[in-house]
Amino acid sequence: MGYWCGQMATQFPRKRDRSDMETRQHPHTIDAWLERVERPLALCVALLAAGAMLLFVAAVLHRLHDPFPLEQLEGTMAVAVARMNQGLPLYAQPDFSFIAYMYSPAYFWVAGWATHILGVAGSTLLALRLVSILSTLGCFAAIAALVFTETRSALAALAGAGLYAAAYPVTQNWFDLGRVDSLYVFLVLLAVLATRKLHPALAALFWVLAVLAKQTIAPVGLLVLLSDWKRPRRALTGAGIFLLGTLASTAWLHHATHGWYSYYIFAVPGANSDLRLHAAAFFFSTALLAPFGIALVVIAAALLLTPIDWRSASARLYLVSSVSLLALCWFLSAHAGATANTSMPLYALLAVAFGIALDRLLRWLRGLHTPIAQAGTIVLLLAACAQLGSQYYSPKLAAPLPPVRASQQQLLDWLRLFPGDVYIPAHPYEALLTGKSMHADEAAIHDALRPGRADVNAPLLDQIHRAVDGESFDAIVLDHPPDQELAAAPWMPADWRRHYPVVGLVPGSDVVNPFSPRPRYVLLPCRVLGSAAARQVVRLGSDSSAACATTGPR
């Protein structure tokens, strides 16, 4: 700590003594004022960067112990980890009771170990979030280490880490969710750091770990390892070990899961490749320019004004990693289903580039010794302050408000009124919390059916149709109106409304949850029509009674 404090002190321009000032031609002009302003502005940059990280910590402390999913898929991620802890396979034939997501297993492994370490019943969501929070803190440290490696400037390192912390609201508060992304970004940063500082064999192993967190990073890892082409032995060693490790881990997981790992990791993503032209066209303006326009200007200025030795290994490393990550995130964001988490690795590398660029420009301007350069230093520090402070937020707003938490508890209490099973396609974890059976969520079902394999589709659809047509559920709970839901879920039986003709509103569904969609509509079979009022169901329309009178209770 003492070393870093000493390094920080060296970043602020020293106060010139009286003899220095007297040698200047105009000691009391605007030049002297600029010199006096520069030091407080540098301190402001440091404080704003540190403040962004402290805001993140404060925000996650408001959310960490929330018993309900903070995002729609967070609950199903907890179910996947719980299955692994029970000795059940993560990658198995798609079944109506559980279908894996198209993610590599590293996050599930780490989260499973975390639940064992915590050893507290019902702590799965807490364990998942702790893994993401610690990974994010690791990202701050890795970004600072990368910037400090290139600049030897504590101020620049702090500014880089602070910029990534400031991206928390830009990613819709994704950093601490129980999802794979924060661990994935941390492993990518460690891989870049290892490529910069360690033996290529070790760097290759870090890239293999990153692929085991999210398989889409594989081409980036290969390109980054090959970026040191001026030292072919080093580049080929790293690339060769990376390819060998990736292929070996894939072959092992393919064999251990009887081929289902390859189905989820390669076949399912390959079939879900719907492109969104609007998202692709506006990616740069919405994901980069709007939230980080000032940082991009600082980086561009450093590229234009400060000499860069593109023959150096570090310059090629950051060039290749930046371009390849930009291309990857743009490509992924153009696909249907992409959300704010897609750009997280790009934001991390942007933060590294911002810290390095800030230091290069400061050194260049201070070396000019002109009044214009002094003014430029002030403008640069003001710009850094504006960028770091532009994303400040209230940590309390990151957590669900009391009415939202109350409505979530009301939903669970209402589900317990049904003695039988309840199917909630978009929120199966909530049903599980009330003792109901676990069922695959609609996103996983949709993805698993897309490859069109007969040995997958036929038995899965048969299970779903038998459960719905046989009226196995006391209720089916939906986020959207039934007709709209059926259009988006072609895997549901076409005549499901005949079996569940009673439509009503879920109690408390008028409360808006800004973090996740909320169940709003309920479909009931005729056999529970008489008890609908007792179960606090506000029925919509009158045609359901006629339908039940025609068909009778089943």
PDB file of N, CA and C in Angstrom, residues 288-300 354 379-380 382-388 390:
ATOM      1  N   LEU A 288     -20.746   2.239 -27.521  1.00  0.00           N
ATOM      2  CA  LEU A 288     -19.430   2.833 -27.306  1.00  0.00           C
ATOM      3  C   LEU A 288     -19.481   4.358 -27.221  1.00  0.00           C
ATOM      4  N   LEU A 289     -19.966   5.011 -28.264  1.00  0.00           N
ATOM      5  CA  LEU A 289     -19.910   6.471 -28.303  1.00  0.00           C
ATOM      6  C   LEU A 289     -20.749   7.120 -27.208  1.00  0.00           C
ATOM      7  N   ALA A 290     -21.958   6.629 -27.016  1.00  0.00           N
ATOM      8  CA  ALA A 290     -22.840   7.259 -26.033  1.00  0.00           C
ATOM      9  C   ALA A 290     -22.284   7.184 -24.610  1.00  0.00           C
ATOM     10  N   PRO A 291     -21.885   6.009 -24.135  1.00  0.00           N
ATOM     11  CA  PRO A 291     -21.390   5.971 -22.748  1.00  0.00           C
ATOM     12  C   PRO A 291     -19.924   6.339 -22.588  1.00  0.00           C
ATOM     13  N   PHE A 292     -19.100   6.140 -23.617  1.00  0.00           N
ATOM     14  CA  PHE A 292     -17.649   6.301 -23.456  1.00  0.00           C
ATOM     15  C   PHE A 292     -17.031   7.162 -24.565  1.00  0.00           C
ATOM     16  N   GLY A 293     -17.800   8.141 -25.035  1.00  0.00           N
ATOM     17  CA  GLY A 293     -17.300   8.992 -26.114  1.00  0.00           C
ATOM     18  C   GLY A 293     -16.045   9.750 -25.730  1.00  0.00           C
ATOM     19  N   ILE A 294     -15.972  10.273 -24.505  1.00  0.00           N
ATOM     20  CA  ILE A 294     -14.795  11.031 -24.085  1.00  0.00           C
ATOM     21  C   ILE A 294     -13.576  10.123 -24.018  1.00  0.00           C
ATOM     22  N   ALA A 295     -13.743   8.934 -23.478  1.00  0.00           N
ATOM     23  CA  ALA A 295     -12.622   7.990 -23.412  1.00  0.00           C
ATOM     24  C   ALA A 295     -12.111   7.647 -24.802  1.00  0.00           C
ATOM     25  N   LEU A 296     -13.020   7.484 -25.752  1.00  0.00           N
ATOM     26  CA  LEU A 296     -12.604   7.179 -27.118  1.00  0.00           C
ATOM     27  C   LEU A 296     -11.822   8.342 -27.728  1.00  0.00           C
ATOM     28  N   VAL A 297     -12.237   9.578 -27.425  1.00  0.00           N
ATOM     29  CA  VAL A 297     -11.495  10.741 -27.918  1.00  0.00           C
ATOM     30  C   VAL A 297     -10.091  10.772 -27.325  1.00  0.00           C
ATOM     31  N   VAL A 298      -9.971  10.466 -26.032  1.00  0.00           N
ATOM     32  CA  VAL A 298      -8.654  10.435 -25.387  1.00  0.00           C
ATOM     33  C   VAL A 298      -7.770   9.378 -26.032  1.00  0.00           C
ATOM     34  N   ILE A 299      -8.319   8.211 -26.295  1.00  0.00           N
ATOM     35  CA  ILE A 299      -7.544   7.137 -26.925  1.00  0.00           C
ATOM     36  C   ILE A 299      -7.132   7.541 -28.330  1.00  0.00           C
ATOM     37  N   ALA A 300      -8.057   8.129 -29.096  1.00  0.00           N
ATOM     38  CA  ALA A 300      -7.732   8.561 -30.455  1.00  0.00           C
ATOM     39  C   ALA A 300      -6.654   9.641 -30.445  1.00  0.00           C
ATOM     40  N   PHE A 354      -7.768   3.296 -22.159  1.00  0.00           N
ATOM     41  CA  PHE A 354      -7.980   4.647 -21.631  1.00  0.00           C
ATOM     42  C   PHE A 354      -6.889   5.018 -20.627  1.00  0.00           C
ATOM     43  N   VAL A 379      -7.286  20.563 -19.868  1.00  0.00           N
ATOM     44  CA  VAL A 379      -8.431  20.061 -20.630  1.00  0.00           C
ATOM     45  C   VAL A 379      -8.490  18.534 -20.569  1.00  0.00           C
ATOM     46  N   LEU A 380      -7.337  17.890 -20.672  1.00  0.00           N
ATOM     47  CA  LEU A 380      -7.291  16.432 -20.623  1.00  0.00           C
ATOM     48  C   LEU A 380      -7.774  15.912 -19.271  1.00  0.00           C
ATOM     49  N   LEU A 382      -9.693  17.480 -17.135  1.00  0.00           N
ATOM     50  CA  LEU A 382     -11.126  17.765 -17.034  1.00  0.00           C
ATOM     51  C   LEU A 382     -11.943  16.734 -17.810  1.00  0.00           C
ATOM     52  N   ALA A 383     -11.440  16.362 -18.985  1.00  0.00           N
ATOM     53  CA  ALA A 383     -12.137  15.352 -19.785  1.00  0.00           C
ATOM     54  C   ALA A 383     -12.177  14.012 -19.054  1.00  0.00           C
ATOM     55  N   ALA A 384     -11.069  13.641 -18.423  1.00  0.00           N
ATOM     56  CA  ALA A 384     -11.041  12.387 -17.663  1.00  0.00           C
ATOM     57  C   ALA A 384     -12.029  12.443 -16.501  1.00  0.00           C
ATOM     58  N   CYS A 385     -12.085  13.580 -15.822  1.00  0.00           N
ATOM     59  CA  CYS A 385     -13.050  13.740 -14.731  1.00  0.00           C
ATOM     60  C   CYS A 385     -14.483  13.620 -15.249  1.00  0.00           C
ATOM     61  N   ALA A 386     -14.748  14.260 -16.385  1.00  0.00           N
ATOM     62  CA  ALA A 386     -16.098  14.206 -16.949  1.00  0.00           C
ATOM     63  C   ALA A 386     -16.483  12.784 -17.324  1.00  0.00           C
ATOM     64  N   GLN A 387     -15.544  12.036 -17.912  1.00  0.00           N
ATOM     65  CA  GLN A 387     -15.846  10.665 -18.314  1.00  0.00           C
ATOM     66  C   GLN A 387     -16.115   9.785 -17.088  1.00  0.00           C
ATOM     67  N   LEU A 388     -15.263   9.882 -16.088  1.00  0.00           N
ATOM     68  CA  LEU A 388     -15.415   9.043 -14.903  1.00  0.00           C
ATOM     69  C   LEU A 388     -16.659   9.423 -14.105  1.00  0.00           C
ATOM     70  N   SER A 390     -19.434  10.811 -15.345  1.00  0.00           N
ATOM     71  CA  SER A 390     -20.676  10.833 -16.124  1.00  0.00           C
ATOM     72  C   SER A 390     -21.587   9.649 -15.829  1.00  0.00           C
TER      73      SER A 390
END
